[in-house]
CSV table of C-alpha atoms in Angstrom, one decimal:
chain,number,residue,atom,x,y,z
A,1,MET,CA,24.8,16.2,3.5
A,2,ASN,CA,22.6,18.7,0.5
A,3,VAL,CA,21.0,17.1,-2.6
A,4,LYS,CA,24.1,18.1,-4.6
A,5,GLU,CA,26.2,16.4,-2.8
A,6,ARG,CA,23.5,12.9,-2.5
A,7,LYS,CA,23.0,13.3,-6.6
A,8,MET,CA,27.2,13.5,-6.5
A,9,LYS,CA,27.2,9.7,-4.4
A,10,SER,CA,25.1,8.4,-6.0
A,11,ARG,CA,26.7,8.5,-8.8
A,12,ILE,CA,30.8,7.3,-7.8
A,13,ILE,CA,29.0,5.0,-4.8
A,14,PRO,CA,28.0,2.0,-7.8
A,15,TYR,CA,31.5,2.8,-9.5
A,16,LEU,CA,33.0,2.6,-6.0
A,17,CYS,CA,31.4,-0.5,-4.9
A,18,ILE,CA,32.5,-2.4,-8.3
A,19,GLY,CA,36.2,-1.2,-7.9
A,20,ALA,CA,36.1,-2.4,-5.1
A,21,LEU,CA,34.4,-5.7,-4.8
A,22,GLY,CA,36.7,-6.0,-8.0
A,23,LEU,CA,39.3,-5.7,-5.9
A,24,MET,CA,38.5,-7.5,-2.7
A,25,LEU,CA,38.3,-10.9,-5.7
A,26,VAL,CA,41.3,-10.1,-7.0
A,27,ILE,CA,43.1,-10.1,-4.0
A,28,SER,CA,41.2,-12.9,-1.9
A,29,GLY,CA,40.8,-15.3,-5.3
A,30,CYS,CA,39.1,-17.4,-2.4
A,31,ALA,CA,35.7,-18.7,-2.8
A,32,SER,CA,33.4,-17.1,0.8
A,33,TYR,CA,30.8,-19.4,2.4
A,34,GLY,CA,27.7,-18.4,3.9
A,35,VAL,CA,27.1,-18.3,7.7
A,36,VAL,CA,24.7,-20.6,8.9
A,37,THR,CA,22.6,-20.1,11.9
A,38,ASN,CA,19.0,-22.2,11.2
A,39,THR,CA,19.4,-25.3,14.3
A,40,GLN,CA,17.7,-28.5,13.2
A,41,LYS,CA,14.8,-28.8,15.5
A,42,LEU,CA,15.0,-30.5,18.7
A,43,LYS,CA,13.4,-33.8,19.1
A,44,GLY,CA,10.0,-33.0,21.2
A,45,ALA,CA,10.0,-29.7,20.7
A,46,ASN,CA,5.9,-28.6,19.9
A,47,VAL,CA,6.9,-26.6,16.9
A,48,ARG,CA,3.0,-26.0,16.3
A,49,ASP,CA,3.6,-23.7,19.0
A,50,ASN,CA,6.4,-21.7,17.0
A,51,TYR,CA,6.0,-18.3,15.1
A,52,GLY,CA,3.8,-18.9,12.4
A,53,LEU,CA,-0.2,-19.8,11.0
A,54,ASN,CA,-0.4,-22.0,14.3
A,55,ALA,CA,0.4,-19.9,17.1
A,56,TYR,CA,-0.6,-16.5,15.2
A,57,PRO,CA,-3.5,-15.5,17.9
A,58,TYR,CA,-5.6,-13.6,14.8
A,59,CYS,CA,-8.4,-10.7,15.7
A,60,ASN,CA,-11.6,-11.3,16.3
A,61,THR,CA,-13.0,-9.4,14.4
A,62,ASN,CA,-15.5,-8.7,11.3
A,63,SER,CA,-12.6,-8.1,8.9
A,64,LEU,CA,-9.7,-10.1,8.2
A,65,VAL,CA,-6.9,-7.6,7.1
A,66,MET,CA,-3.7,-7.8,5.0
A,67,LEU,CA,-1.5,-6.1,3.8
A,68,ALA,CA,1.3,-6.2,1.2
A,69,PHE,CA,4.6,-3.9,0.6
A,70,SER,CA,6.3,-4.2,-2.2
A,71,GLY,CA,10.3,-3.6,-2.5
A,72,GLY,CA,11.9,-1.3,-3.9
A,73,GLY,CA,14.9,-0.2,-0.9
A,74,THR,CA,14.3,3.7,0.9
A,75,ARG,CA,11.1,4.7,-1.3
A,76,ALA,CA,9.6,2.0,-0.9
A,77,ALA,CA,9.8,1.7,3.4
A,78,ALA,CA,8.6,5.3,3.6
A,79,PHE,CA,5.7,4.4,1.2
A,80,ALA,CA,4.5,1.5,3.4
A,81,TYR,CA,5.5,3.9,6.6
A,82,GLY,CA,3.0,6.8,4.8
A,83,VAL,CA,0.3,4.2,4.8
A,84,MET,CA,0.7,2.8,8.4
A,85,GLN,CA,1.6,6.3,9.9
A,86,GLU,CA,-2.1,7.1,7.7
A,87,LEU,CA,-3.9,3.8,9.4
A,88,ARG,CA,-2.7,4.8,12.0
A,89,ASP,CA,-4.2,8.6,12.3
A,90,THR,CA,-7.5,6.9,10.5
A,91,GLU,CA,-10.2,6.8,13.1
A,92,LEU,CA,-13.4,3.8,13.2
A,93,LYS,CA,-16.8,5.5,15.2
A,94,GLY,CA,-19.7,3.9,15.9
A,95,GLY,CA,-21.6,3.7,18.8
A,96,GLY,CA,-20.1,6.3,21.2
A,97,GLN,CA,-17.0,4.4,20.3
A,98,SER,CA,-13.8,4.7,18.0
A,99,MET,CA,-10.8,2.4,17.2
A,100,ARG,CA,-7.1,2.7,15.0
A,101,ALA,CA,-7.2,1.5,11.9
A,102,LEU,CA,-4.3,-0.5,11.8
A,103,ASP,CA,-5.2,-2.0,15.6
A,104,GLY,CA,-7.3,-4.2,12.8
A,105,VAL,CA,-4.7,-5.3,11.3
A,106,ASN,CA,-4.4,-9.1,11.0
A,107,ALA,CA,-1.1,-10.2,9.0
A,108,ILE,CA,1.6,-8.2,6.5
A,109,SER,CA,3.2,-9.0,3.9
A,110,SER,CA,6.8,-7.8,2.5
A,111,VAL,CA,9.7,-7.9,0.5
A,112,SER,CA,13.2,-6.3,0.1
A,113,GLY,CA,12.6,-2.8,1.3
A,114,GLY,CA,9.2,-3.2,2.3
A,115,SER,CA,10.8,-6.1,5.4
A,116,PHE,CA,12.1,-3.7,7.1
A,117,VAL,CA,9.0,-1.3,7.5
A,118,SER,CA,6.8,-4.6,8.5
A,119,MET,CA,9.7,-6.8,10.6
A,120,TYR,CA,10.2,-2.9,12.9
A,121,TYR,CA,6.5,-3.0,13.8
A,122,GLY,CA,6.3,-6.5,14.9
A,123,LEU,CA,8.6,-6.1,17.1
A,124,TYR,CA,8.2,-2.6,18.2
A,125,GLY,CA,4.7,-1.8,17.1
A,126,ASP,CA,3.9,1.6,18.1
A,127,ARG,CA,7.6,2.6,18.4
A,128,ILE,CA,7.8,2.6,14.7
A,129,PHE,CA,6.7,6.3,14.9
A,130,GLU,CA,8.3,7.2,17.7
A,131,ASP,CA,12.3,6.3,16.0
A,132,PHE,CA,11.7,4.7,12.6
A,133,GLU,CA,12.0,8.2,10.5
A,134,GLU,CA,15.9,8.4,12.2
A,135,GLU,CA,16.8,5.0,12.6
A,136,PHE,CA,16.8,4.0,8.8
A,137,LEU,CA,14.1,5.9,6.5
A,138,ARG,CA,17.0,8.8,6.7
A,139,LYS,CA,20.6,7.6,7.4
A,140,ASP,CA,22.5,6.6,5.0
A,141,ILE,CA,22.3,3.4,4.9
A,142,GLU,CA,24.3,2.8,2.1
A,143,GLY,CA,26.7,4.6,2.5
A,144,SER,CA,26.9,1.7,5.8
A,145,LEU,CA,26.9,-1.1,4.5
A,146,ILE,CA,29.6,0.2,1.8
A,147,ARG,CA,32.1,0.7,3.9
A,148,ARG,CA,31.8,-2.0,6.1
A,149,MET,CA,31.5,-4.9,2.6
A,150,TYR,CA,33.6,-3.3,0.5
A,151,LEU,CA,35.7,-0.4,1.7
A,152,ASN,CA,36.9,-2.0,5.0
A,153,PRO,CA,40.7,-4.0,3.9
A,154,LEU,CA,39.7,-6.0,6.7
A,155,ARG,CA,36.8,-7.7,4.9
A,156,TRP,CA,39.3,-8.6,1.1
A,157,PHE,CA,40.4,-11.8,2.9
A,158,SER,CA,37.3,-12.6,5.0
A,159,ARG,CA,35.6,-16.1,3.9
A,160,THR,CA,32.2,-14.7,5.0
A,161,GLY,CA,31.1,-13.2,2.0
A,162,ARG,CA,29.5,-9.4,2.2
A,163,THR,CA,26.3,-10.3,3.4
A,164,ASP,CA,27.1,-10.8,7.1
A,165,PRO,CA,28.7,-7.1,7.7
A,166,ALA,CA,24.9,-6.2,6.5
A,167,VAL,CA,23.2,-8.9,9.0
A,168,LYS,CA,25.6,-7.4,11.8
A,169,TYR,CA,24.2,-3.8,10.9
A,170,TYR,CA,20.8,-4.4,11.0
A,171,GLN,CA,20.9,-6.6,14.3
A,172,GLU,CA,23.5,-3.9,16.4
A,173,HIS,CA,21.2,-0.7,14.4
A,174,LEU,CA,17.6,-1.8,14.1
A,175,PHE,CA,16.8,-5.3,15.0
A,176,HIS,CA,19.2,-5.2,17.8
A,177,HIS,CA,19.6,-9.5,17.9
A,178,ALA,CA,15.8,-10.3,17.8
A,179,THR,CA,14.3,-14.1,16.9
A,180,PHE,CA,11.2,-14.7,15.5
A,181,ALA,CA,10.4,-15.5,19.4
A,182,ASP,CA,10.0,-12.4,20.2
A,183,LEU,CA,8.1,-11.4,17.3
A,184,LYS,CA,5.2,-14.0,19.3
A,185,LYS,CA,2.9,-11.0,20.6
A,186,GLU,CA,-1.2,-10.9,20.9
A,187,ASP,CA,-1.0,-6.9,20.1
A,188,SER,CA,0.8,-7.7,17.2
A,189,PRO,CA,-0.1,-8.6,13.5
A,190,LEU,CA,1.5,-12.0,11.5
A,191,ILE,CA,4.9,-10.6,10.2
A,192,LEU,CA,4.9,-12.9,6.4
A,193,VAL,CA,9.0,-11.6,5.2
A,194,ASN,CA,9.9,-13.2,2.0
A,195,SER,CA,12.1,-13.7,0.0
A,196,SER,CA,13.6,-16.2,-2.9
A,197,ASP,CA,15.1,-19.0,-3.2
A,198,LEU,CA,18.0,-19.4,-5.7
A,199,GLY,CA,18.6,-22.7,-6.1
A,200,ARG,CA,14.7,-23.3,-6.7
A,201,GLY,CA,13.1,-20.6,-8.1
A,202,VAL,CA,10.5,-20.3,-5.6
A,203,ARG,CA,8.7,-17.9,-3.0
A,204,PHE,CA,10.1,-18.4,0.9
A,205,THR,CA,8.6,-17.5,3.5
A,206,PHE,CA,10.2,-17.6,7.0
A,207,ILE,CA,7.2,-19.2,9.1
A,208,GLN,CA,7.4,-22.6,11.0
A,209,GLU,CA,5.3,-23.9,8.1
A,210,TYR,CA,8.0,-23.1,5.7
A,211,PHE,CA,10.9,-23.9,8.0
A,212,ASP,CA,9.2,-27.4,8.4
A,213,LEU,CA,10.6,-28.0,4.6
A,214,LEU,CA,14.3,-27.6,6.4
A,215,ASN,CA,13.2,-29.2,9.2
A,216,SER,CA,14.8,-26.5,10.9
A,217,ASP,CA,13.8,-23.9,14.3
A,218,ILE,CA,12.7,-20.5,13.3
A,219,ASP,CA,12.3,-19.2,16.5
A,220,SER,CA,15.6,-18.9,17.3
A,221,PHE,CA,16.3,-17.8,13.8
A,222,PRO,CA,17.6,-13.7,14.0
A,223,VAL,CA,15.3,-11.9,11.9
A,224,ALA,CA,18.1,-9.6,10.7
A,225,ARG,CA,19.1,-12.3,9.0
A,226,ALA,CA,16.0,-13.0,7.9
A,227,VAL,CA,15.2,-9.2,6.3
A,228,THR,CA,18.6,-9.4,5.1
A,229,ALA,CA,17.7,-12.3,3.2
A,230,SER,CA,14.5,-10.2,1.8
A,231,SER,CA,17.0,-8.1,0.4
A,232,ALA,CA,20.1,-9.2,-0.7
A,233,VAL,CA,20.4,-8.6,-4.5
A,234,PRO,CA,22.2,-10.7,-6.0
A,235,VAL,CA,25.3,-9.6,-7.1
A,236,LEU,CA,26.0,-7.0,-4.6
A,237,PHE,CA,24.9,-9.6,-1.9
A,238,ASP,CA,26.0,-12.6,-1.5
A,239,PRO,CA,22.5,-15.1,-0.7
A,240,VAL,CA,21.2,-15.7,3.1
A,241,VAL,CA,22.4,-19.6,3.5
A,242,VAL,CA,20.2,-22.1,5.7
A,243,GLU,CA,20.8,-25.5,6.3
A,244,ASN,CA,18.0,-28.1,4.9
A,245,TYR,CA,18.7,-30.3,7.5
A,246,SER,CA,15.1,-32.7,6.2
A,247,ARG,CA,17.8,-34.5,4.0
A,248,GLU,CA,19.6,-36.0,6.3
A,249,LYS,CA,16.4,-38.2,7.9
A,250,THR,CA,13.4,-39.8,5.8
A,251,LYS,CA,10.7,-37.7,7.3
A,252,ALA,CA,7.0,-37.3,5.9
A,253,LYS,CA,5.8,-34.4,3.4
A,254,PRO,CA,3.6,-31.9,6.5
A,255,GLU,CA,0.0,-32.7,5.1
A,256,TRP,CA,-0.1,-28.7,3.8
A,257,ILE,CA,1.6,-29.8,1.2
A,258,GLU,CA,0.0,-33.0,0.2
A,259,ARG,CA,-3.4,-30.7,0.0
A,260,PHE,CA,-1.2,-27.9,-2.0
A,261,GLU,CA,0.0,-31.0,-4.5
A,262,SER,CA,-3.7,-32.0,-5.1
A,263,MET,CA,-5.1,-28.5,-5.4
A,264,ALA,CA,-2.7,-28.1,-8.2
A,265,THR,CA,-3.5,-31.4,-10.1
A,266,LEU,CA,-7.0,-30.7,-9.7
A,267,GLY,CA,-7.1,-26.8,-10.9
A,268,ASN,CA,-4.4,-27.9,-13.5
A,269,SER,CA,-2.8,-24.0,-12.5
A,270,ALA,CA,0.6,-23.3,-13.6
A,271,GLU,CA,1.5,-21.2,-10.4
A,272,LEU,CA,0.2,-23.9,-8.1
A,273,ASN,CA,2.3,-26.3,-9.7
A,274,MET,CA,5.1,-24.6,-9.9
A,275,VAL,CA,5.6,-23.7,-5.9
A,276,ALA,CA,4.4,-26.8,-5.1
A,277,GLN,CA,6.9,-29.3,-7.2
A,278,GLY,CA,9.5,-26.2,-5.6
A,279,VAL,CA,8.1,-26.4,-2.2
A,280,SER,CA,8.7,-30.8,-2.1
A,281,SER,CA,11.6,-30.3,-3.2
A,282,TYR,CA,13.2,-29.6,-0.1
A,283,PHE,CA,12.6,-33.9,0.8
A,284,ASN,CA,14.6,-34.6,-2.1
A,285,LYS,CA,17.4,-36.9,-0.7
A,286,SER,CA,19.6,-35.8,-4.0
A,287,ASP,CA,20.1,-32.3,-3.5
A,288,ASN,CA,22.6,-30.5,-1.1
A,289,GLY,CA,22.2,-29.9,1.7
A,290,TYR,CA,22.0,-26.1,1.3
A,291,VAL,CA,19.3,-23.8,1.1
A,292,HIS,CA,20.7,-19.3,-0.8
A,293,PHE,CA,18.3,-16.8,-0.6
A,294,VAL,CA,18.3,-13.6,-2.0
A,295,ASP,CA,16.1,-10.3,-3.1
A,296,GLY,CA,12.2,-11.6,-2.4
A,297,GLY,CA,11.6,-9.0,-5.1
A,298,ILE,CA,12.9,-11.8,-8.1
A,299,THR,CA,10.0,-14.0,-7.8
A,300,ASP,CA,8.0,-11.2,-6.1
A,301,ASN,CA,7.9,-7.4,-5.5
A,302,LEU,CA,5.1,-7.1,-4.6
A,303,GLY,CA,4.4,-9.5,-1.3
A,304,LEU,CA,0.9,-10.5,-3.1
A,305,LEU,CA,1.6,-13.8,-4.5
A,306,ALA,CA,3.0,-15.0,-0.6
A,307,ILE,CA,-0.5,-14.6,0.6
A,308,HIS,CA,-2.0,-16.3,-2.4
A,309,ASP,CA,0.4,-18.8,-1.7
A,310,ILE,CA,-0.2,-19.4,1.9
A,311,GLY,CA,-3.9,-19.6,1.5
A,312,GLN,CA,-3.9,-22.1,-1.2
A,313,MET,CA,-2.1,-23.9,0.7
A,314,ALA,CA,-4.5,-24.2,3.2
A,315,GLY,CA,-7.2,-25.5,1.4
A,316,GLY,CA,-8.5,-21.8,0.7
A,317,MET,CA,-8.9,-19.0,3.2
A,318,GLY,CA,-12.4,-20.4,4.3
A,319,ALA,CA,-11.4,-23.2,4.8
A,320,PHE,CA,-8.6,-21.9,6.8
A,321,TYR,CA,-10.2,-20.5,9.0
A,322,LYS,CA,-12.9,-23.5,9.2
A,323,ASP,CA,-9.3,-25.0,10.5
A,324,SER,CA,-8.3,-22.4,13.1
A,325,GLY,CA,-12.4,-22.7,15.0
A,326,PHE,CA,-11.9,-18.4,14.6
A,327,PRO,CA,-15.5,-16.8,13.5
A,328,MET,CA,-15.6,-16.1,10.1
A,329,PRO,CA,-15.3,-12.2,8.9
A,330,LYS,CA,-17.3,-10.5,7.2
A,331,ARG,CA,-15.0,-8.9,4.5
A,332,LEU,CA,-11.6,-10.0,3.5
A,333,VAL,CA,-9.4,-6.5,2.9
A,334,LEU,CA,-5.9,-6.7,1.3
A,335,ILE,CA,-4.1,-3.2,0.2
A,336,SER,CA,-1.3,-3.2,-1.7
A,337,VAL,CA,1.2,-0.9,-1.1
A,338,ASN,CA,3.5,-1.0,-4.7
A,339,ALA,CA,6.3,1.6,-4.2
A,340,SER,CA,7.1,0.4,-8.0
A,341,ALA,CA,8.6,3.9,-10.1
A,342,THR,CA,7.7,4.5,-13.9
A,343,ARG,CA,10.9,6.0,-15.0
A,344,VAL,CA,10.8,7.2,-18.9
A,345,SER,CA,12.8,5.8,-21.1
A,346,LYS,CA,15.4,8.0,-23.3
A,347,ILE,CA,15.9,5.3,-25.2
A,348,ASP,CA,14.3,6.9,-28.7
A,349,GLU,CA,15.8,10.3,-28.9
A,350,THR,CA,17.9,9.1,-30.8
A,351,ASN,CA,18.8,6.5,-32.8
A,352,LYS,CA,22.3,6.1,-30.8
A,353,GLU,CA,22.7,2.6,-29.1
A,354,PRO,CA,21.9,2.4,-25.7
A,355,SER,CA,24.3,1.6,-23.3
A,356,ILE,CA,24.3,-1.9,-21.1
A,357,LYS,CA,23.7,0.0,-18.1
A,358,SER,CA,19.9,1.7,-20.1
A,359,THR,CA,19.2,-1.8,-22.1
A,360,MET,CA,19.7,-3.4,-18.4
A,361,SER,CA,17.0,-0.9,-16.3
A,362,SER,CA,14.7,-0.8,-19.3
A,363,VAL,CA,14.4,-4.5,-19.8
A,364,MET,CA,14.0,-5.2,-16.0
A,365,SER,CA,11.6,-2.3,-15.7
A,366,ILE,CA,9.6,-4.3,-18.6
A,367,GLN,CA,10.1,-7.5,-16.7
A,368,MET,CA,8.3,-5.9,-13.4
A,369,HIS,CA,6.4,-4.3,-14.9
A,370,ARG,CA,4.5,-7.1,-16.8
A,371,TYR,CA,4.1,-9.4,-13.1
A,372,ASN,CA,3.3,-7.2,-11.3
A,373,VAL,CA,0.5,-6.8,-13.9
A,374,SER,CA,-0.2,-10.5,-13.6
A,375,THR,CA,0.3,-11.0,-10.0
A,376,ILE,CA,-2.2,-8.3,-9.5
A,377,SER,CA,-4.9,-10.0,-11.5
A,378,LEU,CA,-4.4,-13.2,-10.3
A,379,MET,CA,-4.8,-11.3,-6.2
A,380,GLN,CA,-8.1,-10.1,-7.5
A,381,ASN,CA,-9.4,-13.1,-8.4
A,382,THR,CA,-8.5,-15.4,-5.8
A,383,LEU,CA,-9.6,-12.6,-3.3
A,384,ASN,CA,-13.3,-12.4,-5.4
A,385,THR,CA,-12.7,-16.5,-5.1
A,386,TRP,CA,-11.7,-16.4,-1.5
A,387,ALA,CA,-15.2,-14.3,-0.8
A,388,GLU,CA,-17.3,-16.0,-2.4
A,389,GLN,CA,-16.1,-19.6,-1.1
A,390,MET,CA,-16.4,-18.4,2.2
A,391,SER,CA,-20.2,-16.6,2.1
A,392,THR,CA,-23.4,-17.9,3.1
A,393,PRO,CA,-27.1,-17.6,2.7
A,394,GLU,CA,-27.2,-15.8,5.6
A,395,GLN,CA,-23.9,-13.7,5.6
A,396,LYS,CA,-22.2,-12.4,2.3
A,397,VAL,CA,-18.6,-11.3,3.1
A,398,GLU,CA,-17.2,-9.1,0.8
A,399,ALA,CA,-13.7,-8.5,-0.4
A,400,TYR,CA,-11.8,-5.6,-0.5
A,401,PHE,CA,-8.7,-4.7,-2.7
A,402,ILE,CA,-7.1,-1.7,-1.8
A,403,GLN,CA,-4.0,-0.4,-4.5
A,404,ILE,CA,-2.0,2.2,-3.2
A,405,LYS,CA,0.9,2.9,-6.4
A,406,PHE,CA,2.1,5.9,-7.5
A,407,ASP,CA,0.0,6.0,-10.8
A,408,ASP,CA,-2.5,7.6,-8.9
A,409,VAL,CA,-1.0,11.1,-7.7
A,410,GLN,CA,-2.4,13.1,-9.5
A,411,ASP,CA,-0.2,16.2,-9.7
A,412,GLU,CA,2.3,15.3,-12.7
A,413,LYS,CA,5.4,17.1,-11.4
A,414,GLU,CA,4.6,15.3,-8.1
A,415,ARG,CA,4.1,11.9,-9.8
A,416,GLU,CA,7.7,12.6,-12.0
A,417,PHE,CA,9.3,13.5,-8.9
A,418,LEU,CA,8.2,9.9,-7.1
A,419,ASN,CA,9.0,8.0,-10.2
A,420,ALA,CA,12.5,9.6,-10.3
A,421,ILE,CA,13.0,8.4,-6.9
A,422,PRO,CA,15.7,5.4,-7.2
A,423,THR,CA,15.6,2.0,-5.9
A,424,SER,CA,18.5,3.3,-3.1
A,425,PHE,CA,19.1,2.5,0.8
A,426,SER,CA,20.1,6.6,0.8
A,427,LEU,CA,17.6,9.0,0.7
A,428,THR,CA,16.6,13.1,0.7
A,429,ASP,CA,15.3,13.8,3.2
A,430,GLN,CA,12.7,15.4,0.0
A,431,GLN,CA,12.3,11.9,-0.9
A,432,VAL,CA,11.1,11.1,2.3
A,433,ASP,CA,8.8,13.8,2.8
A,434,ALA,CA,7.6,13.0,-0.7
A,435,LEU,CA,6.8,9.4,-0.1
A,436,ILE,CA,5.5,9.5,3.4
A,437,LYS,CA,3.2,12.4,2.5
A,438,ASN,CA,1.3,10.6,-0.9
A,439,GLY,CA,1.8,7.3,0.9
A,440,ARG,CA,-0.7,9.1,4.0
A,441,GLU,CA,-3.0,10.8,1.1
A,442,LEU,CA,-3.9,7.7,-1.3
A,443,LEU,CA,-4.7,6.2,0.9
A,444,ARG,CA,-6.2,8.6,2.5
A,445,ASN,CA,-8.4,10.2,-0.5
A,446,ASN,CA,-8.7,5.8,-1.8
A,447,ALA,CA,-12.8,5.3,-2.6
A,448,SER,CA,-12.4,1.7,-1.8
A,449,PHE,CA,-10.3,2.6,1.7
A,450,LYS,CA,-13.0,4.7,2.4
A,451,GLN,CA,-16.5,2.6,1.1
A,452,LEU,CA,-15.0,0.3,3.8
A,453,ILE,CA,-14.4,2.9,6.6
A,454,SER,CA,-18.2,4.1,6.1
A,455,THR,CA,-19.4,-0.1,6.1
A,456,VAL,CA,-17.6,-0.8,9.4
A,457,GLU,CA,-18.9,2.8,10.8
A,458,SER,CA,-22.3,1.9,9.4
A,459,GLU,CA,-22.0,-1.1,11.0
A,460,HIS,CA,-21.3,-0.5,14.1
A,461,ASP,CA,-23.7,2.0,14.5
A,462,SER,CA,-27.0,-0.8,13.8
A,463,ALA,CA,-24.9,-3.6,15.9
A,464,VAL,CA,-25.0,-1.0,19.3
A,465,HIS,CA,-28.3,0.3,18.4
A,466,GLN,CA,-29.8,-3.6,18.1
A,467,GLN,CA,-28.3,-4.1,21.6
A,468,GLN,CA,-29.9,-0.8,23.2
A,469,LEU,CA,-33.0,-2.2,21.5
A,470,HIS,CA,-33.0,-5.6,23.5
A,471,GLU,CA,-31.5,-4.2,26.2
A,472,SER,CA,-34.8,-1.7,26.4
A,473,ARG,CA,-37.0,-4.5,26.1
A,474,THR,CA,-35.5,-6.6,28.6
A,475,ASP,CA,-35.2,-3.5,31.3
A,476,VAL,CA,-39.2,-3.5,31.1
A,477,PRO,CA,-40.7,-4.2,34.7
A,478,GLY,CA,-43.3,-7.0,35.1
A,479,ARG,CA,-46.8,-6.2,36.3
A,480,PRO,CA,-47.0,-6.5,40.0
A,481,GLY,CA,-47.0,-10.2,40.7
A,482,GLU,CA,-45.7,-11.7,38.1
């Protein structure tokens, strides 16, 4: 499909969606129901072994490295994929040895389009560099979903809603019916897929600690359903529904919630208080028994706040490491891959009243930009605070907050081209190529990233040198008779 055809299709598809959706509603005239697939915890099951913070085997390295992938459809996925390619090809050399920067990543937090990349890598590792472009980035996902959800007459009378066809598509073509139990591998980072609870307005991360709020089992939950929840744009998609089993019996709140509530009160933090109240509400017996998940970008389009919340829930990153028994790292590294686009509005070019579409687009863009700025500031301050709390007189912990974003592209035309790429699941090869290339180049040329690489390599060289000196001293033969 050439560029002209893609542009024509991008104009036609939204109208086909709206028309088909309206036809579905008129013809069916009945409500649809979400498919519930989460199961209640089995009695006696050791849920501490389920996929989550407790079961994850953290890498025993000198750095805690976390990635955050933003939302933005295929635009976000391709941009994050480019960053991962660069991490794969960045060798940390020192002391005669080398390792890939990608192998040092401990956790990836993601929302919406970014969740396709994180989950694919979590399941398949390096296979992502062999077939992810063909299976997702360069495929017309949007067209396939529209045909399944809106243009198939058999769906018009279905009572399972518009989201179930998307889940089935991702299961068949991307994740092959994998569950969260399949993510439990020693060579894989912790994958934090995030969505938004439509009823409570809080973030929800698909790990066992959050499923504890539902008294439910994460290991048997399909990863395709979690990724769909993370990217389920309201109205176009129905929410992904899970059952809240906590309402069925009196159940004590997990210890981490009580600790989190205390931190929120003592810190007098409106943000922490809001999150604490939200997660505590799952134990409210007057609430209904179901939870509706939609696009994670609604509550955090950068994937950063999940890292913030989980760290704070543990009492701070220092407390988490002390409780876990893992050695304290020397560095906290957070790489934020932000594919948010800044489009130039043409509203001011005329005194003509803007259309509803233009108005809504501008309103959403303004809100997203202001929220992102606030989130970045919060995360920068939190990362520095964690580093201070983890530091000792003998060892200072350094914080690296590395931001990869379109604004840092030096070439003006290239920057405008990237910002003009729509939030869609159907991009041209030219758009995908540009996103991958710039993701790689922005990370490679980032000053903080280059400083990090230099520090790690120098540290490794120094450690090897000290080891060699120690060995040379112990190998000195003693005098005869000694």
